Each structure stands twice: as C-alpha cells, then as structure tokens.
Tab-separated table of C-alpha atoms in Angstrom:
chain	number	residue	atom	x	y	z
X	26	GLU	CA	-8.330	-4.527	22.280
X	27	ILE	CA	-8.229	-7.158	19.554
X	28	ALA	CA	-9.073	-9.889	22.089
X	29	LEU	CA	-11.996	-7.786	23.341
X	30	LEU	CA	-13.276	-7.360	19.782
X	31	ARG	CA	-12.909	-11.079	19.126
X	32	ASP	CA	-14.802	-11.861	22.340
X	33	ARG	CA	-17.608	-9.637	21.052
X	34	GLY	CA	-17.857	-11.610	17.817
X	35	VAL	CA	-15.533	-9.662	15.526
X	36	GLU	CA	-13.716	-12.062	13.211
X	37	HIS	CA	-11.899	-9.592	10.927
X	38	ILE	CA	-10.320	-6.179	11.376
X	39	MET	CA	-9.040	-3.657	8.870
X	40	TRP	CA	-6.017	-1.498	9.673
X	41	LEU	CA	-6.618	1.977	8.239
X	42	ASP	CA	-3.092	3.156	8.860
X	43	ASP	CA	-0.685	3.950	6.023
X	44	ASP	CA	2.117	3.828	8.583
X	45	LEU	CA	1.219	0.448	10.127
X	46	LEU	CA	4.693	-0.857	9.264
X	47	LYS	CA	6.666	2.384	9.760
X	48	ASP	CA	8.174	1.105	13.015
X	49	GLN	CA	9.011	-2.400	11.862
X	50	LYS	CA	10.097	-3.652	15.292
X	51	ARG	CA	6.832	-2.473	16.844
X	52	ALA	CA	4.773	-3.969	13.985
X	53	ILE	CA	6.516	-7.334	14.268
X	54	GLY	CA	5.922	-7.258	18.030
X	55	LEU	CA	2.216	-6.581	17.468
X	56	PHE	CA	1.857	-9.350	14.898
X	57	ASN	CA	3.829	-11.822	17.032
X	58	GLU	CA	1.599	-11.051	20.023
X	59	ILE	CA	-1.536	-11.677	17.939
X	60	THR	CA	-0.011	-15.013	16.940
X	61	ARG	CA	1.143	-15.873	20.487
X	62	ARG	CA	-2.329	-15.222	21.880
X	63	ASN	CA	-3.873	-17.269	19.069
X	64	LEU	CA	-6.594	-14.650	18.637
X	65	GLY	CA	-8.074	-16.403	15.618
X	66	ILE	CA	-8.925	-13.267	13.671
X	67	THR	CA	-8.101	-12.266	10.135
X	68	TRP	CA	-7.057	-8.789	9.161
X	69	ASP	CA	-6.118	-6.647	6.197
X	70	ALA	CA	-4.223	-3.463	5.483
X	71	THR	CA	-6.101	-2.367	2.393
X	72	ASN	CA	-5.711	1.347	3.032
X	73	GLY	CA	-2.197	1.001	1.641
X	74	LEU	CA	1.265	0.137	2.910
X	75	ILE	CA	4.615	1.775	2.324
X	76	ALA	CA	6.511	-0.640	0.094
X	77	ALA	CA	9.924	-0.041	1.664
X	78	SER	CA	8.589	-1.427	4.968
X	79	CYS	CA	7.433	-4.714	3.434
X	80	GLU	CA	10.488	-6.770	4.267
X	81	ASP	CA	10.391	-10.546	4.617
X	82	GLU	CA	10.531	-10.648	8.438
X	83	VAL	CA	7.622	-8.198	8.674
X	84	VAL	CA	5.480	-9.953	6.078
X	85	ALA	CA	6.157	-13.371	7.642
X	86	ALA	CA	4.863	-12.047	10.973
X	87	MET	CA	1.880	-10.496	9.189
X	88	ALA	CA	1.007	-13.807	7.539
X	89	ALA	CA	1.333	-15.777	10.771
X	90	SER	CA	-0.940	-13.334	12.610
X	91	GLY	CA	-3.844	-13.637	10.176
X	92	CYS	CA	-3.190	-11.067	7.456
X	93	ILE	CA	-5.192	-11.970	4.369
X	94	ALA	CA	-4.931	-8.842	2.174
X	95	VAL	CA	-2.823	-5.740	1.583
X	96	ASN	CA	-2.675	-2.857	-0.826
X	97	ILE	CA	0.603	-1.262	-1.814
X	98	GLY	CA	0.154	2.346	-2.872
X	99	MET	CA	2.567	2.740	-5.769
X	100	GLU	CA	0.530	5.285	-7.766
X	101	SER	CA	3.103	5.501	-10.586
X	102	GLY	CA	5.861	3.323	-11.966
X	103	ASN	CA	7.631	6.337	-13.465
X	104	PRO	CA	10.528	7.719	-11.362
X	105	GLN	CA	9.894	11.301	-12.477
X	106	ILE	CA	6.236	11.170	-11.427
X	107	LEU	CA	7.172	9.529	-8.114
X	108	ARG	CA	9.536	12.441	-7.377
X	109	GLN	CA	6.953	14.978	-8.536
X	110	ILE	CA	4.306	13.648	-6.124
X	111	LYS	CA	6.902	13.203	-3.359
X	112	LYS	CA	6.184	9.495	-3.045
X	113	PRO	CA	8.415	7.981	-0.346
X	114	GLY	CA	9.435	5.071	-2.529
X	115	ARG	CA	11.307	4.155	-5.653
X	116	VAL	CA	10.425	1.620	-8.319
X	117	GLU	CA	12.942	-0.774	-6.734
X	118	ASN	CA	11.041	-0.602	-3.401
X	119	PHE	CA	7.820	-1.664	-5.099
X	120	LEU	CA	9.465	-4.529	-6.975
X	121	GLU	CA	11.174	-5.768	-3.796
X	122	ALA	CA	7.929	-5.617	-1.803
X	123	ALA	CA	6.111	-7.563	-4.503
X	124	GLU	CA	8.818	-10.227	-4.456
X	125	VAL	CA	8.258	-10.666	-0.716
X	126	PHE	CA	4.458	-10.828	-0.973
X	127	ARG	CA	4.598	-13.440	-3.717
X	128	LYS	CA	6.091	-15.819	-1.094
X	129	TYR	CA	2.923	-15.626	1.017
X	130	GLU	CA	0.015	-17.011	-0.990
X	131	GLN	CA	-2.405	-16.520	1.903
X	132	ILE	CA	-1.990	-12.741	1.578
X	133	HIS	CA	-3.937	-11.273	-1.314
X	134	ALA	CA	-1.670	-8.450	-2.519
X	135	CYS	CA	-2.795	-5.567	-4.713
X	136	VAL	CA	-0.930	-2.580	-6.120
X	137	LEU	CA	-2.765	0.740	-6.341
X	138	LEU	CA	-2.060	2.743	-9.500
X	139	MET	CA	-3.100	6.249	-10.454
X	140	LEU	CA	-3.130	7.872	-13.888
X	141	GLY	CA	-3.542	11.475	-14.979
X	142	PHE	CA	-0.806	13.311	-13.129
X	143	PRO	CA	0.046	16.766	-14.509
X	144	GLY	CA	2.584	16.383	-17.309
X	145	GLU	CA	2.215	12.604	-17.429
X	146	THR	CA	2.847	11.260	-20.920
X	147	LEU	CA	1.772	8.032	-22.544
X	148	ALA	CA	5.331	6.737	-22.094
X	149	MET	CA	5.130	7.489	-18.347
X	150	ILE	CA	1.826	5.628	-18.136
X	151	GLN	CA	3.471	2.701	-19.925
X	152	ASP	CA	6.213	2.750	-17.252
X	153	THR	CA	3.485	2.298	-14.637
X	154	VAL	CA	1.918	-0.581	-16.546
X	155	ASN	CA	5.325	-2.235	-17.010
X	156	VAL	CA	6.228	-2.002	-13.313
X	157	ALA	CA	2.815	-3.341	-12.286
X	158	ARG	CA	3.293	-6.308	-14.634
X	159	ARG	CA	6.759	-6.959	-13.218
X	160	MET	CA	5.323	-6.863	-9.693
X	161	ASP	CA	2.986	-9.711	-10.703
X	162	LEU	CA	0.670	-9.335	-7.711
X	163	ASP	CA	-2.841	-10.718	-7.359
X	164	TRP	CA	-4.566	-7.507	-8.451
X	165	HIS	CA	-3.892	-4.080	-9.873
X	166	ARG	CA	-6.282	-1.233	-9.180
X	167	VAL	CA	-6.136	1.721	-11.525
X	168	VAL	CA	-7.839	5.009	-10.717
X	169	GLN	CA	-7.815	8.438	-12.264
X	170	LEU	CA	-6.136	11.237	-10.320
X	171	GLN	CA	-8.731	13.214	-8.397
X	172	PRO	CA	-6.969	16.242	-6.935
X	173	LEU	CA	-8.646	17.221	-3.678
X	174	PRO	CA	-8.908	20.861	-2.528
X	175	ASN	CA	-6.259	21.989	-0.044
X	176	THR	CA	-3.695	19.450	-1.237
X	177	PRO	CA	-0.395	20.389	-2.881
X	178	ILE	CA	-1.277	18.726	-6.197
X	179	TYR	CA	-4.646	20.506	-6.312
X	180	ASP	CA	-3.053	23.881	-5.581
X	181	SER	CA	-0.379	23.233	-8.208
X	182	MET	CA	-2.950	22.262	-10.837
X	183	VAL	CA	-5.048	25.364	-10.112
X	184	ALA	CA	-1.917	27.554	-10.365
X	185	GLN	CA	-1.053	25.964	-13.727
X	186	GLY	CA	-4.609	26.514	-14.988
X	187	LEU	CA	-5.168	22.770	-15.402
X	188	ILE	CA	-8.281	22.780	-13.224
X	189	GLN	CA	-10.682	25.421	-11.948
X	190	PRO	CA	-10.827	26.072	-8.227
X	191	VAL	CA	-13.906	24.724	-6.463
C-alpha cells in the first residue's frame, strides 16, 4: 500500500494509530520492509505513541524507514494524575523514551502535556513541567483538559459537579 501511494505521488504519510508500536516485532518488521524496499517516503506518528514501546531497536528502525516526527502523549508528569487518568505509563517510561529519541536527531520528538485535571494542584503541574524539562525533547505542547461527553473523565467531572452536562 505504501508503494502504491508513493507511485501515485505521495511523499509523506501520517500514522494515526496510538498503538503503532504496541506489537514491537510487527512494527520493526514493517519499518525494516519500508527500508528494504527503499520506498523513499517520510512519515510521522504525531497522533501520539505509547512511551513504553519506544525502545532503541524500534526507534532505530523507525529512523531508518523515514520517520521524521513523533508525539509522545505523556499528559502529566505527576504519578498520581497518571494513575487517576489510567495512563499506561509511568514517569520513568517517558524519561526512557526521551533518552532514546534524543539519539535520533532526524526525528523531531514532541511531548504532549495536558493541564487542568480534576484535583490537580500547582505542585502537580510543576511535576509535569519538571518531567518535560528532563525529557529535553524538541518541543512540548501544552493543552487544557477538554473533557468530552461519554468519556470516563467527563462523567466523573459531571458527577463531582465540576462541569455541567451538555
């Protein structure tokens, strides 16, 4: 499919899959095949990657296959908030992933941060800032929490009286 797209003039693709790296063996196989076929495309995974999957062997294959940008969805650098939002990662995962990405200058790496979680204190926000600084990636994107209807955090915030139902 990628070769077909390239033959039709596509030079860049964007993976919109949070679980692109979930099966690391499969992902490495995909990236190695892109490299083997010399498809000459660039690609990004700017929808967000799970930090725990960003191991050196995976990222090396990503870089060789044309990856030029990734986003790591950390959301918070505070362990309590990470547990509260059921984030499948710990602060250590994010720091380790950042260490790997810093080895590959051709990959523009960004960490996605979110502020305004229920019960989040200024000290918890400072934890997020501190972890993002320690990650030392190319960019940091900070957004305000926007709880969407029919999500657990939205339902919880309505139940707590923090927001009005839509």
